Amino acid sequence: QLQLQQSGPGLVKPSQTLSLTCAISGDSVSSNSATWNWIRQSPSRGLEWLGRTYYRSKWYNDYAVSVKSRITINPDTSKNQFSLQLNSVTPEDTAVYYCARNSAEVSTMTDWGQGTLVTVSS
Amino acid sequence: DIVMTQSPDSLAVSLGERATINCKSSQSVLYSSNNKNYLAWYQQKPGQPPKLLIYWASTRESGVPDRFSGSGSGTDFTLTISSLQAEDVAVYYCQQHYSLPLTFGGGAKVEIK
C-alpha cells in the first residue's frame, strides 16, 4: 500500500526558502507510471497545484506559472523521495502543503501525503 | 488555465436524501482520442487531505460507496450522493486532469439539515 510521509519545518521567515520532503513507500519515485506532485491549500487560493516531477527514461519537471521563478521539485532516488523548495517566500505562501502521486493509469491524484501547515512569518 | 466553477458553495441535506453538486469547466475536458472526460471529484474532511472519489467523470475509485456517482461531459459535470450519510459531511472538489496546470473548483460544503 502506497504511503507518502511529509516532513519539513512549519515556520519559515519571509524572504527565506520553504523546504519540504515527501518520502515514498510502496512505489518508486522512478516509476514510469506515476508523477509526483506538490499542491497547496489556503483559504485565499483554495487548492493550487504547484508542480511535479516524473521519470520517463529521463527526469522531467512541470511548474505552475504562478511560482515558476521560485520553485524547484527534485527527486532523490537514493532515498526514494522528492522535495519541494520555494524561494523568497512571503506571507501569501502560508498554506497547507501536500505531496501527491498522480497515477498514469487513472491520470489523476490517487494518493496524498498528510499535509504540512507552513506559516510564513517573522 | 482551465477555470473550474462549482455550485452551490454549500448545501444542507437531510439524512437519506440526495445531494447534488455541479461543476463547470471553462473549456471542454473531453479528450476526443479516447472519449474520456478528464474530470475528478475529491472529498475532504477537516484535517485530512483530499480523497479521490471519482475520475474520468464517472468512474468510482476502488472502495468508494456506490451512493457516490458522477455524470456529465464536456464542460458540465455533477456529483450525486444518492442517500446522504452522516459520514459524508465534507467539502467536495472537482478537478480537471485534462491539461496543466491541474486546477480545482472552489469546493462545495455538504452538511446535514
CSV table of C-alpha atoms in Angstrom, one decimal, chain A residues 105-108 110, chain B residues 35-42 51-66 68-72 77-79 97:
chain,number,residue,atom,x,y,z
A,105,GLU,CA,-3.4,4.6,-15.0
A,106,VAL,CA,-6.2,6.9,-14.0
A,107,SER,CA,-4.4,10.2,-14.8
A,108,THR,CA,-5.2,11.9,-11.5
A,110,THR,CA,-4.8,8.9,-6.2
B,35,ASN,CA,-13.7,9.8,-25.4
B,36,LYS,CA,-12.8,10.3,-21.8
B,37,ASN,CA,-13.7,13.3,-19.7
B,38,TYR,CA,-10.6,14.2,-17.5
B,39,LEU,CA,-12.6,15.3,-14.5
B,40,ALA,CA,-12.2,14.1,-11.0
B,41,TRP,CA,-14.1,14.5,-7.7
B,42,TYR,CA,-12.5,14.6,-4.3
B,51,LYS,CA,-9.6,11.7,-1.1
B,52,LEU,CA,-10.2,10.7,-4.6
B,53,LEU,CA,-13.8,9.6,-5.2
B,54,ILE,CA,-14.3,9.6,-9.0
B,55,TYR,CA,-12.1,10.0,-12.0
B,56,TRP,CA,-12.9,10.2,-15.7
B,57,ALA,CA,-16.1,12.0,-14.6
B,58,SER,CA,-17.9,8.8,-13.7
B,59,THR,CA,-15.6,6.0,-12.6
B,60,ARG,CA,-15.6,5.4,-8.9
B,61,GLU,CA,-12.3,4.8,-7.2
B,62,SER,CA,-11.9,1.4,-5.6
B,63,GLY,CA,-13.6,1.3,-2.2
B,64,VAL,CA,-15.9,4.3,-2.7
B,65,PRO,CA,-19.5,3.5,-1.8
B,66,ASP,CA,-21.9,3.3,-4.7
B,68,PHE,CA,-21.5,8.4,-4.9
B,69,SER,CA,-21.9,8.8,-8.7
B,70,GLY,CA,-20.5,11.2,-11.2
B,71,SER,CA,-22.0,12.3,-14.5
B,72,GLY,CA,-21.6,14.9,-17.3
B,77,PHE,CA,-20.5,17.8,-14.5
B,78,THR,CA,-22.4,16.6,-11.5
B,79,LEU,CA,-21.5,14.7,-8.3
B,97,HIS,CA,-6.8,16.5,-15.2
